[in-house]
Short mmCIF file of C-alpha atoms and ligand atoms in Angstrom, two decimals:
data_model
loop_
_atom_site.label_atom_id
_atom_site.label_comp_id
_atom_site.label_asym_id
_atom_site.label_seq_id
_atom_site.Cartn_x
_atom_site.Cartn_y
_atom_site.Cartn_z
CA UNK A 1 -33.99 24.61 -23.92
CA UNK A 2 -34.37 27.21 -20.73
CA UNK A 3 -36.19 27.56 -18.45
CA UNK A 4 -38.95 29.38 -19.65
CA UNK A 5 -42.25 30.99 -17.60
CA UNK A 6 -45.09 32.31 -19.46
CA UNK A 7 -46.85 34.81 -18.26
CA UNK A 8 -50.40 35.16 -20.32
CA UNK A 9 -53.04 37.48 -19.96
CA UNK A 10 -55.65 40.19 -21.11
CA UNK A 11 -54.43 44.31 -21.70
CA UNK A 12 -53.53 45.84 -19.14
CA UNK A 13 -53.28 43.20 -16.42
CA UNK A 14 -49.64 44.66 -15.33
CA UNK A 15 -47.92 41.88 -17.13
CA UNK A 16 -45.15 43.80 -18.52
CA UNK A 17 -44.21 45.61 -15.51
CA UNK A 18 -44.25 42.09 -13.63
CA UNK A 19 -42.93 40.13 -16.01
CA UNK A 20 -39.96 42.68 -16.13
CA UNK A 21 -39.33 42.92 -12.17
CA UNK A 22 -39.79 38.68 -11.57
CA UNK A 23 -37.05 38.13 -14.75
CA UNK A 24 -34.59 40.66 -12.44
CA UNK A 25 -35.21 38.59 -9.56
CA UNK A 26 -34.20 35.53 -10.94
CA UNK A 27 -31.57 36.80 -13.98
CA UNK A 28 -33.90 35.48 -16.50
CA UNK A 29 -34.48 37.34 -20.28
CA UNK A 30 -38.20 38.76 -19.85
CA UNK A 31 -39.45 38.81 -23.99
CA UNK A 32 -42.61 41.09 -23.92
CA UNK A 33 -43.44 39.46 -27.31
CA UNK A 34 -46.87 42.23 -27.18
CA UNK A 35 -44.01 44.53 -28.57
CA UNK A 36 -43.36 42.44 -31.17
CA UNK A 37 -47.10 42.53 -32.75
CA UNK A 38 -46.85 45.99 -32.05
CA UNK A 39 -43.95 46.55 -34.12
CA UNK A 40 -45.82 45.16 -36.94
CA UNK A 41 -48.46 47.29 -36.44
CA UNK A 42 -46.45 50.33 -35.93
CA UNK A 43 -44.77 49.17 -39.96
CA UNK A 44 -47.81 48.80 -41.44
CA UNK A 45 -49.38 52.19 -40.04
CA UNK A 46 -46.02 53.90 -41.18
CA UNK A 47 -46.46 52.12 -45.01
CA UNK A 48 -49.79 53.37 -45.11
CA UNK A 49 -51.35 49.87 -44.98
CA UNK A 50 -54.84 49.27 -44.41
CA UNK A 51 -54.38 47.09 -41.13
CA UNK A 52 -58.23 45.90 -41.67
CA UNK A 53 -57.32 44.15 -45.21
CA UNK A 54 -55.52 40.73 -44.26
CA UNK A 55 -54.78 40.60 -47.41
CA UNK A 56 -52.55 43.73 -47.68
CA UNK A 57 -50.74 43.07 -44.26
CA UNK A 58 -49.69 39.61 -45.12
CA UNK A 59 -48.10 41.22 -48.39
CA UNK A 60 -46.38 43.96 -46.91
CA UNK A 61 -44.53 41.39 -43.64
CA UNK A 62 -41.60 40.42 -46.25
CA UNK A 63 -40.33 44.00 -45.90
CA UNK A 64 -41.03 43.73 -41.57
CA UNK A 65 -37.45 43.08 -40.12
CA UNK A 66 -38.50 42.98 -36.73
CA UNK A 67 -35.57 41.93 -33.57
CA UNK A 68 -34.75 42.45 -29.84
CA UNK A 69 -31.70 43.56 -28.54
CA UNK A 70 -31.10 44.46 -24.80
CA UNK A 71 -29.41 47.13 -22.84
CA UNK A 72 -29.30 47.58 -19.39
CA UNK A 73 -31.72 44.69 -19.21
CA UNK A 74 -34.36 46.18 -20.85
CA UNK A 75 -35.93 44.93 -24.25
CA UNK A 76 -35.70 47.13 -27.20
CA UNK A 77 -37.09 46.72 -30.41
CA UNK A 78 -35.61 46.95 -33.54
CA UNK A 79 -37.89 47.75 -36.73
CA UNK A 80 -35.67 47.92 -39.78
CA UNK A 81 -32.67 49.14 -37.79
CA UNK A 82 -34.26 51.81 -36.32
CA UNK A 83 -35.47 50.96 -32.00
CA UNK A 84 -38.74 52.01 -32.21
CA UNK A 85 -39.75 51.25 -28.12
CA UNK A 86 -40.52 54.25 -27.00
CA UNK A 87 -43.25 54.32 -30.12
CA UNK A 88 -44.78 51.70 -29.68
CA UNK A 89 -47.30 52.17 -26.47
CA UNK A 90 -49.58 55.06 -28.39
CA UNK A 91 -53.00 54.47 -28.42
CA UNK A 92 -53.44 54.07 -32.19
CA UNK A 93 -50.09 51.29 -32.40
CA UNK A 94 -52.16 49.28 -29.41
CA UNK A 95 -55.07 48.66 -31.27
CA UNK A 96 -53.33 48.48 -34.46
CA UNK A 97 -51.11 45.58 -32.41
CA UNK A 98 -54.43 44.04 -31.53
CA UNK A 99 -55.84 43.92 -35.17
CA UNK A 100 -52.78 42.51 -36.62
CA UNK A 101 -52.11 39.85 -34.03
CA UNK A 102 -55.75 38.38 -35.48
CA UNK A 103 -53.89 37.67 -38.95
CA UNK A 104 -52.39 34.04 -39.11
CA UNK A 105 -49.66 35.37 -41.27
CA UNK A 106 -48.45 37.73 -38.93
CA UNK A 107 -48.67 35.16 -35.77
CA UNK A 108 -46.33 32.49 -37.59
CA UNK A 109 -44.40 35.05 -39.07
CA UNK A 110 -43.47 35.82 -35.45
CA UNK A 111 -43.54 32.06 -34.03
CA UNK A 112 -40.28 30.77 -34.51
CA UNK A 113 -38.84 33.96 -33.41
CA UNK A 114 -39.93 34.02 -29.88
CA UNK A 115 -39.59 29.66 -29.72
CA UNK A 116 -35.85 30.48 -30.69
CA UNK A 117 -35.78 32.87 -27.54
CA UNK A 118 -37.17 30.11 -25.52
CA UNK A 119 -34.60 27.65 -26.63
CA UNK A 120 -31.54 29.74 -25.83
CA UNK A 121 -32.04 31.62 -23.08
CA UNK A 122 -34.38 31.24 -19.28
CA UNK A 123 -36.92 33.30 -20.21
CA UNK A 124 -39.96 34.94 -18.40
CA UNK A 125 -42.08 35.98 -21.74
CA UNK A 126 -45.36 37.88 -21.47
CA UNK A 127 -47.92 37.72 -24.35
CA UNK A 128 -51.24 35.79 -25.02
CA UNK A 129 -50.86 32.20 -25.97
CA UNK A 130 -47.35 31.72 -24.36
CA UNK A 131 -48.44 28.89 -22.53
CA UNK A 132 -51.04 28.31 -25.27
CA UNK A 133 -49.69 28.23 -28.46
CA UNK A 134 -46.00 29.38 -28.18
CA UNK A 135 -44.17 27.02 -25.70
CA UNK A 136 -47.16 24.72 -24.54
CA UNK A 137 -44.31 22.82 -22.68
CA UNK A 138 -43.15 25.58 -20.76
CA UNK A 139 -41.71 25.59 -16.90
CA UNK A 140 -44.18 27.53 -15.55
CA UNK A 141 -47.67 29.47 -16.94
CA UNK A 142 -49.12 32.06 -15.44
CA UNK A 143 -52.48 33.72 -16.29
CA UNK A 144 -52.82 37.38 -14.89
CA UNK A 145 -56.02 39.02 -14.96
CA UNK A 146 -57.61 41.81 -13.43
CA UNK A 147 -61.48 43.60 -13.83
CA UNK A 148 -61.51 45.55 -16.74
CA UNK A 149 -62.02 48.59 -14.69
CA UNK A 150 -58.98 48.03 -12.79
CA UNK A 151 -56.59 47.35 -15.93
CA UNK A 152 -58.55 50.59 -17.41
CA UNK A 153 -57.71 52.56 -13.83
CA UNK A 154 -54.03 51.64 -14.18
CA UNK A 155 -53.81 52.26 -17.86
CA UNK A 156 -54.84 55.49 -17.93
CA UNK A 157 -52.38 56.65 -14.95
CA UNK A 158 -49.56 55.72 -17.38
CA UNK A 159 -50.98 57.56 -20.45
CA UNK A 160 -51.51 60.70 -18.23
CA UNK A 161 -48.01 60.22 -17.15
CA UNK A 162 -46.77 59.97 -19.92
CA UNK A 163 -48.71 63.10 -21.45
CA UNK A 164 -51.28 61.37 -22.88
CA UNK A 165 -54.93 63.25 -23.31
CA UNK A 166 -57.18 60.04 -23.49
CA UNK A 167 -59.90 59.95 -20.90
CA UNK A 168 -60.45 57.22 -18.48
CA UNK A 169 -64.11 56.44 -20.49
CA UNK A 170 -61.84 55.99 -23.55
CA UNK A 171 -59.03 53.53 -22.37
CA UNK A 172 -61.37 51.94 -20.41
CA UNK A 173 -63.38 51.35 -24.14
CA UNK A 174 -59.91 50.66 -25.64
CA UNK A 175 -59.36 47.76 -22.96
CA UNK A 176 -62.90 46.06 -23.67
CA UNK A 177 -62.62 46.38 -27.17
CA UNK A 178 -59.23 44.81 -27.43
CA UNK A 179 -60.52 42.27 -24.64
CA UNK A 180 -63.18 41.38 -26.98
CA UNK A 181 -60.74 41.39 -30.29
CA UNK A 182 -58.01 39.25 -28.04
CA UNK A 183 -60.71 36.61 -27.08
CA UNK A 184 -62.28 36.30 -30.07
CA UNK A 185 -60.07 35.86 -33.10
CA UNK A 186 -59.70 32.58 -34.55
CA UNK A 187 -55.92 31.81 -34.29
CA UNK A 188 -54.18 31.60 -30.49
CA UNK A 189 -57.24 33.80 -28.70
CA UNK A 190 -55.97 35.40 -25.41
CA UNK A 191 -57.39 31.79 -22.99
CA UNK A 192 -56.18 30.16 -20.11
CA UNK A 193 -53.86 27.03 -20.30
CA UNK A 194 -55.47 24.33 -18.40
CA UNK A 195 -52.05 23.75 -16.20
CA UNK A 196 -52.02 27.54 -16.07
CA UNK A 197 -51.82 29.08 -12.12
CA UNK A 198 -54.44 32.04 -12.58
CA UNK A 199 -53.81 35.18 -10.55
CA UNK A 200 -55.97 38.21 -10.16
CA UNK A 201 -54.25 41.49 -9.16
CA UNK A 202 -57.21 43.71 -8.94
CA UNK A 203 -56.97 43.68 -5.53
CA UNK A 204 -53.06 43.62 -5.52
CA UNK A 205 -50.65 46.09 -6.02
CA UNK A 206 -47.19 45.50 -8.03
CA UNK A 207 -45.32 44.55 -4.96
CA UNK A 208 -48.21 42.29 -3.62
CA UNK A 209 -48.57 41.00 -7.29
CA UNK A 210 -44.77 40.20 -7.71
CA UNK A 211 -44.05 38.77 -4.45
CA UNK A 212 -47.02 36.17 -5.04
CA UNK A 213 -46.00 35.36 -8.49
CA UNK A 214 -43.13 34.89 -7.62
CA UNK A 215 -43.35 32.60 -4.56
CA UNK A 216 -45.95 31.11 -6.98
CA UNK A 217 -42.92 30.53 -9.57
CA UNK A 218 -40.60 28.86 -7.44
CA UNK A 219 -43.12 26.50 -5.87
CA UNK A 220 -43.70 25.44 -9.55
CA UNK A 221 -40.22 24.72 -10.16
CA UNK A 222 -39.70 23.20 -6.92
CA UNK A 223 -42.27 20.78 -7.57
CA UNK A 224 -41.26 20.38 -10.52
CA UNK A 225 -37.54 19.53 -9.61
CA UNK A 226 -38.79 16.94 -7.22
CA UNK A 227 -41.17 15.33 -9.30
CA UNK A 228 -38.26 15.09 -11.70
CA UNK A 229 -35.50 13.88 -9.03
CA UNK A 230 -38.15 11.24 -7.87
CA UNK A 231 -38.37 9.84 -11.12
CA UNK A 232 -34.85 8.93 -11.22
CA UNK A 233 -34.48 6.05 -9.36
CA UNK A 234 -31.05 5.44 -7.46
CA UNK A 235 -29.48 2.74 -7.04
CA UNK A 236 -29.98 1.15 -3.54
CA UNK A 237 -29.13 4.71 -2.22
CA UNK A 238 -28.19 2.82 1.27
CA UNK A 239 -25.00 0.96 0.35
CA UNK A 240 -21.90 2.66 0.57
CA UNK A 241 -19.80 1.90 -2.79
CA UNK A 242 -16.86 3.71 -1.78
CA UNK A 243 -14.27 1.03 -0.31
CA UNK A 244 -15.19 -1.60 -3.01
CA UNK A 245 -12.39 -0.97 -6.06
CA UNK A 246 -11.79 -2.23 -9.45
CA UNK A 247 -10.01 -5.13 -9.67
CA UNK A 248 -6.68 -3.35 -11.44
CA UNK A 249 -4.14 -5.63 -10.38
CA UNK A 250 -5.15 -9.46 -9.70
CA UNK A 251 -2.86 -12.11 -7.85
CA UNK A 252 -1.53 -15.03 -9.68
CA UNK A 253 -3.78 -18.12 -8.93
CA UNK A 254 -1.08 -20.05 -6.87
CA UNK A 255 0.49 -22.55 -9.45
CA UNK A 256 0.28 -25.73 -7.44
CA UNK A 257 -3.42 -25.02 -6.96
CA UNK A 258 -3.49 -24.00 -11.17
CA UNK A 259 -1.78 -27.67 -11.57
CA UNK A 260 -4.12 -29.27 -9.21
CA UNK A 261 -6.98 -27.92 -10.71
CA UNK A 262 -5.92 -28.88 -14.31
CA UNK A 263 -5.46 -32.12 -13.00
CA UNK A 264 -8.63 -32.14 -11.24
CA UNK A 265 -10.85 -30.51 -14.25
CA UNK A 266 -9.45 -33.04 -17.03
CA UNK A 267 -10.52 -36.03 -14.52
CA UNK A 268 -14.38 -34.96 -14.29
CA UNK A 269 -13.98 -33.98 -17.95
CA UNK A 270 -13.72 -37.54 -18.93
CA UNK A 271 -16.57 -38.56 -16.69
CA UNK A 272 -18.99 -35.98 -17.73
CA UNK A 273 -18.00 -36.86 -21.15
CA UNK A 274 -19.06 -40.30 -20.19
CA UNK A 275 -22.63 -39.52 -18.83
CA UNK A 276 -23.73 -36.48 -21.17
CA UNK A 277 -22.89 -36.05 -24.71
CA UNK A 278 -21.00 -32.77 -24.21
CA UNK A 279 -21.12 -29.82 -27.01
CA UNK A 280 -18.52 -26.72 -25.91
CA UNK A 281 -19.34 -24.00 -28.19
CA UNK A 282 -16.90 -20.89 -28.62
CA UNK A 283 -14.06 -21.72 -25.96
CA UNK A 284 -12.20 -19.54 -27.87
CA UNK A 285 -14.21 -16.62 -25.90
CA UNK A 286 -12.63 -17.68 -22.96
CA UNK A 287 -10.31 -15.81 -21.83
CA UNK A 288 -6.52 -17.74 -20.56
CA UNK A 289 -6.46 -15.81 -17.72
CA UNK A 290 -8.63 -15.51 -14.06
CA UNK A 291 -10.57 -12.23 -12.61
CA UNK A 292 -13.49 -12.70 -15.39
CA UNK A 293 -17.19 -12.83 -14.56
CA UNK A 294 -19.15 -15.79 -16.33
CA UNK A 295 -22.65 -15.02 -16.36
CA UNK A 296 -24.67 -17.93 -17.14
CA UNK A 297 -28.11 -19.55 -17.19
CA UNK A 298 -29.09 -21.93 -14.61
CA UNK A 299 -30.43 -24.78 -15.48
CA UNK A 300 -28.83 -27.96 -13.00
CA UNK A 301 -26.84 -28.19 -9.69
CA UNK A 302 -24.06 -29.15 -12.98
CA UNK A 303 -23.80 -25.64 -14.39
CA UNK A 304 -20.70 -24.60 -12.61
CA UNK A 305 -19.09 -27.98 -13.26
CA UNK A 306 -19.84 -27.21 -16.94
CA UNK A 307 -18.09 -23.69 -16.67
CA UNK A 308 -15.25 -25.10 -14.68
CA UNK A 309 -14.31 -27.79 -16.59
CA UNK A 310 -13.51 -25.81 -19.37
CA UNK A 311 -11.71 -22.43 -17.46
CA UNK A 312 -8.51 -21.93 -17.38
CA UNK A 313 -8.21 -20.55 -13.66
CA UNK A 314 -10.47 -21.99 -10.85
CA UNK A 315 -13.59 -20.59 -10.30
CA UNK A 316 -15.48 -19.03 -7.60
CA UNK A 317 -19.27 -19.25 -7.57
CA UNK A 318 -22.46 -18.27 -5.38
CA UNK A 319 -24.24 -20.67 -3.56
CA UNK A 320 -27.31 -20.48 -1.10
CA UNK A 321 -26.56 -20.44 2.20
CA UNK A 322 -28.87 -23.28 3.47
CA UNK A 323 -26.57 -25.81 1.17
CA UNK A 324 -23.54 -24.82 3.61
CA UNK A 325 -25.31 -25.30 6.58
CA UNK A 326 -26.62 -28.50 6.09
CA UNK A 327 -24.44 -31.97 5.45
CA UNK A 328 -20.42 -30.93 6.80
CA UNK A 329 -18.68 -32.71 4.16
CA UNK A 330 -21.18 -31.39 1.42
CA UNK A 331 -20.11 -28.06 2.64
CA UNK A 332 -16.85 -28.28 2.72
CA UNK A 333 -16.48 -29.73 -1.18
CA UNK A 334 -18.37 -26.88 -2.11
CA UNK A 335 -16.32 -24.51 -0.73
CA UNK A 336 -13.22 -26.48 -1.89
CA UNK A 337 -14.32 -26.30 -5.37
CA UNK A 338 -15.04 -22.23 -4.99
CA UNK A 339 -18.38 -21.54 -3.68
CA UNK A 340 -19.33 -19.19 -1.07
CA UNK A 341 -22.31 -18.32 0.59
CA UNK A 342 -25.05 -16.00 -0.58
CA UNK A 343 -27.79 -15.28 2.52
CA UNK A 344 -30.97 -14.30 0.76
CA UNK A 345 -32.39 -10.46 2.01
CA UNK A 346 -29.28 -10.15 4.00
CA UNK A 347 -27.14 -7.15 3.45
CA UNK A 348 -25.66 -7.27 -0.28
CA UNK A 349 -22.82 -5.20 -0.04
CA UNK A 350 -21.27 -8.30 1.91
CA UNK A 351 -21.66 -10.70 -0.88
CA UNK A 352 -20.49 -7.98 -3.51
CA UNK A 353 -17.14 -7.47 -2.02
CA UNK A 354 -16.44 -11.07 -1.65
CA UNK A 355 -17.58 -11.71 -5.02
CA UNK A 356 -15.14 -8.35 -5.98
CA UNK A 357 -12.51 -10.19 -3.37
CA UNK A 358 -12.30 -13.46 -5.19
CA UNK A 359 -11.50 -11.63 -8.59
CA UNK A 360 -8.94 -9.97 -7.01
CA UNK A 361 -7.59 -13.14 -6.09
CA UNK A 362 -7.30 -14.30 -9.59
CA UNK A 363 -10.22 -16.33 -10.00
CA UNK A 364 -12.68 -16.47 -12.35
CA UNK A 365 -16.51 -15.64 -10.85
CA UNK A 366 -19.34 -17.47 -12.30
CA UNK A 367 -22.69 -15.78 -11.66
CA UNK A 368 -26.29 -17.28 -12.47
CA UNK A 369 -27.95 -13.82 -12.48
CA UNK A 370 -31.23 -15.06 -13.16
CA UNK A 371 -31.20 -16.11 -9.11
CA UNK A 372 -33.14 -19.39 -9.47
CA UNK A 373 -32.81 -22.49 -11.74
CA UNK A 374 -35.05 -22.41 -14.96
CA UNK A 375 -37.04 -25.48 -15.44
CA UNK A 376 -38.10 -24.92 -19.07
CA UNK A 377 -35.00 -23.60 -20.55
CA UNK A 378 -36.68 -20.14 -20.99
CA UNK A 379 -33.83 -17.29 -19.93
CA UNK A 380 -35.60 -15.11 -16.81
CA UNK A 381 -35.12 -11.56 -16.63
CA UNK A 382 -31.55 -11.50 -14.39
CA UNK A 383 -31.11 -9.52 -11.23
CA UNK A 384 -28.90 -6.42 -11.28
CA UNK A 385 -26.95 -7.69 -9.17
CA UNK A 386 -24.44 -9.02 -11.66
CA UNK A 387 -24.37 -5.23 -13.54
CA UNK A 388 -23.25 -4.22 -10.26
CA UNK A 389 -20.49 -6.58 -9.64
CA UNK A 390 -19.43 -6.19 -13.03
CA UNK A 391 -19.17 -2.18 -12.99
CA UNK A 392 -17.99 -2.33 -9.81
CA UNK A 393 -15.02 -4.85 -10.39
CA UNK A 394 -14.63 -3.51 -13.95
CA UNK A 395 -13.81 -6.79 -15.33
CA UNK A 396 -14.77 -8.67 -18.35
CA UNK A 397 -18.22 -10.61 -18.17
CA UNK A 398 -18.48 -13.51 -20.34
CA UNK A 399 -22.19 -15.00 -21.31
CA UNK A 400 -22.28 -18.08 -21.42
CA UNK A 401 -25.24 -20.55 -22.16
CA UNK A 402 -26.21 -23.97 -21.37
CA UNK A 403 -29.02 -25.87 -23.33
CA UNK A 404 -30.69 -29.38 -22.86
CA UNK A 405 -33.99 -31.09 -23.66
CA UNK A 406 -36.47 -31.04 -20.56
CA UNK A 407 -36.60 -30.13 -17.00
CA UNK A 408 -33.29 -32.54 -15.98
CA UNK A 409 -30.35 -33.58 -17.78
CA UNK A 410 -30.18 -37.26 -17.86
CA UNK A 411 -27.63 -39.79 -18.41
CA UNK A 412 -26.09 -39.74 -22.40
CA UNK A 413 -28.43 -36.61 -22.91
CA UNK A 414 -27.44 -33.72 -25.66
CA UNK A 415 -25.98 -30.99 -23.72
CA UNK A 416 -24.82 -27.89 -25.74
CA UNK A 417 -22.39 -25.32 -23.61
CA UNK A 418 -21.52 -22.02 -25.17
CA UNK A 419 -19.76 -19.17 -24.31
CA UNK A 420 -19.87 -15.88 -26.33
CA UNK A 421 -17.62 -12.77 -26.68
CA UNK A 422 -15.98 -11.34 -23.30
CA UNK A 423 -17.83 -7.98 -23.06
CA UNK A 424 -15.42 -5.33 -21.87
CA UNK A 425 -15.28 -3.14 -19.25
CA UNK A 426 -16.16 -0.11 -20.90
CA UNK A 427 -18.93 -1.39 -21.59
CA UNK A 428 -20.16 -1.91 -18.07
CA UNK A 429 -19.44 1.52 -16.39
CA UNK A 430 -21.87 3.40 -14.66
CA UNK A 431 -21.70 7.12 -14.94
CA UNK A 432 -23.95 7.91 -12.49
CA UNK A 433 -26.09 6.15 -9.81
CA UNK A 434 -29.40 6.42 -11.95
CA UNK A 435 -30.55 2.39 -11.36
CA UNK A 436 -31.88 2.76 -15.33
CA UNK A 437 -27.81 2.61 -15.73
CA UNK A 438 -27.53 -0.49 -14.28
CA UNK A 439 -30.44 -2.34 -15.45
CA UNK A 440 -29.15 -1.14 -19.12
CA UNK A 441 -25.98 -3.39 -18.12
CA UNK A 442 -28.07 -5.82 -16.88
CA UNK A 443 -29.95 -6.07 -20.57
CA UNK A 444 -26.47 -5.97 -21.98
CA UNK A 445 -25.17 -8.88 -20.17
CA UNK A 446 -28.67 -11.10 -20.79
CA UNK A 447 -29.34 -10.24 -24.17
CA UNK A 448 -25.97 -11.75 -24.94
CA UNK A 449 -26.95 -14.83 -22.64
CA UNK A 450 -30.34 -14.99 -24.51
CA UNK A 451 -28.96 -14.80 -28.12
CA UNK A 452 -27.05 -17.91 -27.49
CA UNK A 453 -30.08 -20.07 -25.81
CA UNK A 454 -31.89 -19.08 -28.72
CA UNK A 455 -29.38 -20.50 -31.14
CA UNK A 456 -29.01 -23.56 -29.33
CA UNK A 457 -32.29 -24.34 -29.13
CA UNK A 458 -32.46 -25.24 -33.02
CA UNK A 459 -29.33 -27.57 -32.25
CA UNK A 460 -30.31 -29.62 -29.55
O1 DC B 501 -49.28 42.77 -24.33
P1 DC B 501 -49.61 44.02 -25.25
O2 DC B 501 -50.78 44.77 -24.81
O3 DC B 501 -48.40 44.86 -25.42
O4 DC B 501 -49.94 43.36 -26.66
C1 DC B 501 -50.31 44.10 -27.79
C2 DC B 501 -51.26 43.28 -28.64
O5 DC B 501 -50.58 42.19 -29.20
C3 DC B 501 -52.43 42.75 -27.88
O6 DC B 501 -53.61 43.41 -28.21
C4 DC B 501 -52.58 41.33 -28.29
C5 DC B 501 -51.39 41.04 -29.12
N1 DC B 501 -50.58 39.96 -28.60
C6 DC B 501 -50.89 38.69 -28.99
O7 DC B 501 -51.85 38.50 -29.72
N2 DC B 501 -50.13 37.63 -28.59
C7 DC B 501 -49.12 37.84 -27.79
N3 DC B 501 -48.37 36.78 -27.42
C8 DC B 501 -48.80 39.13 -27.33
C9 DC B 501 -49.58 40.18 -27.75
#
């Protein structure tokens, strides 16, 4: 679709001259669709059909080929091959245009002709029920008007100009009437759009009336623009993204620390199996090597035990910052065993390029994205914060769910553990930094999280 402006009013109002000057000033197509009805009217006067019988108008339109071509940026009509514009402003065709622009038939016939103009090109199109009836979605609508005695005043300075013998009593007759026939038909009458900008030129002349349309125009669009830019919300437009890469190339996990860790992890393996009665679901999701984000759902202080004890490279993992600051030996296990600190409100462009750090350093990063522990099992809506990681590292995220009866996990208790396909990292790019990108990713990565604490609920 263009950009389209409509530009509505009654006879006379200076529309076409306007419409014609404001589409040179901003290299739009200006479609004066009045020239359209009037080519109609101009057929059927030509055929010898009686423009007052519906009847015989809608008959004879099949034979109406009626187009627009342009040359040297003005509009010229094409009836049946032959560019009849310079015929088409005569008295007689005007109110001929008027009578025929009252038949249905001839409205629709012409409809999809000037929506079609609309669609593939910026337009500025003058008529009646533009903003009406025609492209009620428009850019912009304008309503021109001007007293009747005015419109008259300027009308019949053209038609004198142009040779024309009609007296000012008579277009100024001419311009009621087809006020009166433009107001009052039944389809589309000549009416304002409610989010229509009226402007009245009697007191105007072309310049004046251009230059305020105009400005008029662009303050529509700007507001427009910025209504439109402040409904895309960016993502926290304050961080600076640019020195935080995708993890391409990942170190080797140091092998002593790998052997270590395997010892380590098979040790607690056979105590936890001891204490809970331990259900791993789809280990074969996980991938053999490090630099993979597990997103989980908290549920215990266990959960990264659970994740650990069954990865193949040592994990990192986020922890508050109060639970390094309180008992020293407490801290240091913690950090020994991969956490690092999260401070809550503080900057988080910190914590995201540790967290991108550590998967550059071969580790595996488990995330609780849901930010707080769930008591009832029931999967919370997740921060974006793991969408960002994720399509910042560009690494693989892997759900992963853990389900038990109740509010704590106690000794012997059912505990089910599953961990679902590795989604890729095409699938967590942003293209842009419209926040509706990342929260998409964000669905992505629960959804999986949720179908699988959903399935294990019936197994528990
Ligand atoms: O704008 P104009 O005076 O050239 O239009 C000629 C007639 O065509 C006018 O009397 C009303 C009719 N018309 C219409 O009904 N709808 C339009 N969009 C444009 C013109």
């Amino acid at each position: 679709m263009g950009v389209n402006i409509a530009l509505d009013g009654p006879s006379g109002a200076g529309k076409s001259t306007i419409a014609k000057m404001l589409s040179e000033k901003m290299g739009y197509i200006y479609v004066n669709t009045g020239e359209l009805y009037r080519a109609i009217a101009l057929y059927m006067i030509r055929a010898g059909v009686d423009i007052q019988n519906d009847g015989q108008v809608e008959e004879n339109l099949p034979h109406v080929e009626v187009g627009i071509e342009y040359s040297d940026g003005l509009q010229h009509v094409i009836l049946c091959g032959e560019d009849v514009t310079s015929q088409l402003h005569t008295p007689e065709v005007s109110m001929g245009a008027s009578r025929v622009s009252a038949i249905p038939a001839v409205r629709s016939f012409l409809l999809d002709m000037q929506r079609e103009f609309a669609k593939k090109y910026d337009t500025v199109m003058d008529g009646r029920d533009i903003g009406t009836v025609v492209l009620p979605d428009c850019d912009v609508k304008i309503f021109l008007t001007a007293s009747a005695e005015e419109r008259a005043n300027r009308r019949f300075k053209e038609l004198q100009e142009a040779g024309d013998s009609s007296t000012y009593e008579q277009v100024l007759a001419d311009i009621n009437q087809r006020d009166y026939n433009d107001t009052h038909r039944e389809i589309a009458p000549l009416k304002k759009a409610d989010d229509a900008v009226e402007i009245d030129t009697t007191n105007y002349d072309l310049q004046q009336s251009v230059m305020i349309i105009s400005d008029t125009v662009k303050k529509v669009l700007e507001e427009k623009q910025s209504k439109q830019e402040s409904k895309t919300p960016r993502i926290r437009d304050t961080i600076d993204f640019s020195d935080v890469r995708p993890v391409t190339d990942p170190k080797k996990v140091n092998p002593i620390r790998l052997f270590f860790f395997g010892i380590v992890r098979r040790i607690i393996y056979i105590i936890y199996k001891i204490k809970f009665k331990m259900v791993y679901e789809g280990l074969e999701n996980l991938p053999k090597t490090g630099s993979n984000i597990i997103a989980s759902n908290h549920r215990s202080y266990r959960d990264p035990v659970f994740a650990a004890l069954r990865l193949h490279v040592p994990c990192s993992f986020m922890a508050k910052e109060e639970l390094f600051k309180g008992n020293v030996l407490f801290a240091w296990l913690i950090r020994f065993l991969g956490a690092f600190p999260v401070a809550r409100g503080s900057g988080d462009m910190t914590v995201i390029k540790e967290a991108v750090a550590r998967l550059e350093m071969g580790r595996n990063l488990v995330i609780y994205p849901e930010g707080t522990r769930s008591k009832d099992g029931k999967l919370g809506r997740g921060k974006t914060g793991v969408a960002l990681i994720a399509s910042l590292a560009q690494v693989p995220v892997v759900p992963m769910a853990i389900s038990f009866k109740g509010e704590k996990l106690r000794f012997r208790e059912k505990v089910i553990i599953s961990f679902g396909k590795p989604i890729q990292p095409e699938e967590l790019k942003l293209t842009s930094s419209d926040i509706r990108e990342l929260k998409a990713i964000r669905e992505k990565i629960m959804n999986s999280i949720a179908v699988m604490v959903d399935e294990n609920v019936n197994k528990l």
